[in-house]
PDB file of C-alpha atoms and ligand atoms in Angstrom:
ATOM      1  CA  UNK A   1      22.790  32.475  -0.756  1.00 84.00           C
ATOM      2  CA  UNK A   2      20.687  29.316  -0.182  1.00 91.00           C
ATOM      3  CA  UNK A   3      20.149  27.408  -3.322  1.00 95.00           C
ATOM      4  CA  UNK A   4      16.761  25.565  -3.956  1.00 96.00           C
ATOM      5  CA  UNK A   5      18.354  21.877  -3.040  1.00 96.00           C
ATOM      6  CA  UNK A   6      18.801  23.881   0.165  1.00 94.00           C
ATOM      7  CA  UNK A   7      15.302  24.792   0.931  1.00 93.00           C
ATOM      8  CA  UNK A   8      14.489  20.859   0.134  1.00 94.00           C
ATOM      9  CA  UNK A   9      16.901  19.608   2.254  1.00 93.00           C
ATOM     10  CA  UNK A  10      15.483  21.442   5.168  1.00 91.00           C
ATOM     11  CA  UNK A  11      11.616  21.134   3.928  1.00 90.00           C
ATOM     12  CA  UNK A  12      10.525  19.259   6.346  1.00 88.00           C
ATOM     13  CA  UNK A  13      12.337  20.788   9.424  1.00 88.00           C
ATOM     14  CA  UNK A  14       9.677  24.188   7.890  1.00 86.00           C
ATOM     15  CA  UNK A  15       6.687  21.577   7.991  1.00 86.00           C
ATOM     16  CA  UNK A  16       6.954  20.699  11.264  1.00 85.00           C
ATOM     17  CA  UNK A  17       7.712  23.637  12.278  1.00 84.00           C
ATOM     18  CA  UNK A  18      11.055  22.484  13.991  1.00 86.00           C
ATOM     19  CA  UNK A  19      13.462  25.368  15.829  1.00 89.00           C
ATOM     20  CA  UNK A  20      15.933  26.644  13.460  1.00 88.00           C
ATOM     21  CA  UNK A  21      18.624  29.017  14.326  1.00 91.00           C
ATOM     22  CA  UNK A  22      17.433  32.524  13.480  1.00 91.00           C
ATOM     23  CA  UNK A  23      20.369  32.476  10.632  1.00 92.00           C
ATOM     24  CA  UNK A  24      19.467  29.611   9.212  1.00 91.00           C
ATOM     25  CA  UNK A  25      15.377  30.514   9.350  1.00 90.00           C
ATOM     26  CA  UNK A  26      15.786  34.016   7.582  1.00 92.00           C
ATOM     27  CA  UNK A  27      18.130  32.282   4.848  1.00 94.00           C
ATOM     28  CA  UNK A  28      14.952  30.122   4.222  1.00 93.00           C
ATOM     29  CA  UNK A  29      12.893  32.951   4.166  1.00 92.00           C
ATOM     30  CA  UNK A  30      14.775  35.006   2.012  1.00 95.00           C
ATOM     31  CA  UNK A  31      15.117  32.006  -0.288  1.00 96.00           C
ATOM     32  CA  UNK A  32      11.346  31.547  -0.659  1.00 95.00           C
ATOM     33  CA  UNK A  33      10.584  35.179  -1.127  1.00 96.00           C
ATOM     34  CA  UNK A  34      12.607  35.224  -4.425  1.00 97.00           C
ATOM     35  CA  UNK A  35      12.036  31.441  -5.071  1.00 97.00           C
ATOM     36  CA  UNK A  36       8.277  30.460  -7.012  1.00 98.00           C
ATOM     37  CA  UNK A  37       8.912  27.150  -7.103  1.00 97.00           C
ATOM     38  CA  UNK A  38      10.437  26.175  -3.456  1.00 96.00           C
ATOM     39  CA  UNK A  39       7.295  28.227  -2.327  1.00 97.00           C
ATOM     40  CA  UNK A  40       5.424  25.927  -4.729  1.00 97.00           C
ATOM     41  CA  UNK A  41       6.980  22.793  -3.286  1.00 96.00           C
ATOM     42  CA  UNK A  42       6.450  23.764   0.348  1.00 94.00           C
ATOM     43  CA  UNK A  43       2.760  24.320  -0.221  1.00 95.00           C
ATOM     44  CA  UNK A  44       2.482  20.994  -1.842  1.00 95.00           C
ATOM     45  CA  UNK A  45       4.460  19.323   0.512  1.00 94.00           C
ATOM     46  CA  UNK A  46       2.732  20.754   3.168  1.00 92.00           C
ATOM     47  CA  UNK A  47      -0.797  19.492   1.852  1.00 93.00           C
ATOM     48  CA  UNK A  48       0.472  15.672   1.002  1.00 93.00           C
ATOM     49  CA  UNK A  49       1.550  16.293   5.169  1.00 90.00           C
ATOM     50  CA  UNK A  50      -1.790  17.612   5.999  1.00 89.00           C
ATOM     51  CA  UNK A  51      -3.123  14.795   3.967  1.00 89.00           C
ATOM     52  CA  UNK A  52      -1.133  11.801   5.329  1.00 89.00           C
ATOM     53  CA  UNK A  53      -2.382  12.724   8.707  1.00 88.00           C
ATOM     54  CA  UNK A  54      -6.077  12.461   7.811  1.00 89.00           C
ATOM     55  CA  UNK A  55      -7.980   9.282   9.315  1.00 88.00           C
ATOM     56  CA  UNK A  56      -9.414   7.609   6.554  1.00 83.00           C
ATOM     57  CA  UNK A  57     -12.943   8.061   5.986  1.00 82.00           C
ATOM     58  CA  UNK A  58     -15.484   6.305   7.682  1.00 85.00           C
ATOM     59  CA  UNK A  59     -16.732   3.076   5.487  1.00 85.00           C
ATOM     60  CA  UNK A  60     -20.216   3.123   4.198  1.00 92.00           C
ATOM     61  CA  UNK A  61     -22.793   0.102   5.174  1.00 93.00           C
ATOM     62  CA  UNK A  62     -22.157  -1.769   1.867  1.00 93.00           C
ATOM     63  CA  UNK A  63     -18.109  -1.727   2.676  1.00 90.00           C
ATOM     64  CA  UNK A  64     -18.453  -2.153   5.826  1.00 90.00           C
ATOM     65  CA  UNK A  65     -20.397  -5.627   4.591  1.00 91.00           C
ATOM     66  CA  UNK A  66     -18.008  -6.729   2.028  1.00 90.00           C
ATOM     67  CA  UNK A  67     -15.019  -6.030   4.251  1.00 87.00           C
ATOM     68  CA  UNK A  68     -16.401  -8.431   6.507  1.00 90.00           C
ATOM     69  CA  UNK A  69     -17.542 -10.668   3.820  1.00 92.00           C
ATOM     70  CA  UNK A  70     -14.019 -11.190   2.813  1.00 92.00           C
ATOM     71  CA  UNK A  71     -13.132 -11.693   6.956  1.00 92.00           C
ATOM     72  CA  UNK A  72     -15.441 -14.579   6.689  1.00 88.00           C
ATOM     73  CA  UNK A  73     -14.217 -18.133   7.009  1.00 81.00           C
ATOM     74  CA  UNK A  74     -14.134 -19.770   3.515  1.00 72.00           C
ATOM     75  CA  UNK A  75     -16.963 -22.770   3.258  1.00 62.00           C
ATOM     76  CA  UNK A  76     -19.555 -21.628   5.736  1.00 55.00           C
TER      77      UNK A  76
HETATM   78 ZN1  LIG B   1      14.244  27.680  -4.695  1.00 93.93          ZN
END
């Protein structure tokens, strides 16, 4: 039986999705049927993911000016 530093360890390799052998991928699923909190941890780790590969939003006119305020030689 897979034991919750288990289902961590392989996390990621669920994220993305990765090919598992079909042993290994039903001992994960088994795990997280019984397991509240690695199916907790997968759904946040799955939405920082989701997050992390945002763009960042666009920059409103009044950034977009003080960004380029600070890109401004000093003394003009
Ligand atoms: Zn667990």
């Amino acid at each position: 039986m897979l034991k919750c530093r288990d289902l961590v360890n392989q996390a990621d390799l669920l994220i993305d999705g990765a090919e598992l052998r079909p042993g290994r991928r039903l001992a994960l699923r088994a795990h997280l049927l019984i397991c509240r909190h690695c199916r907790r941890y997968l759904r946040q780790l799955d939405a920082l993911t989701d997050h992390l590969h945002q763009p960042p939003p666009p920059l409103n006119e009044r950034d977009t000016r003080a960004v380029l305020e600070r890109l401004e030689p000093r003394g003009r």
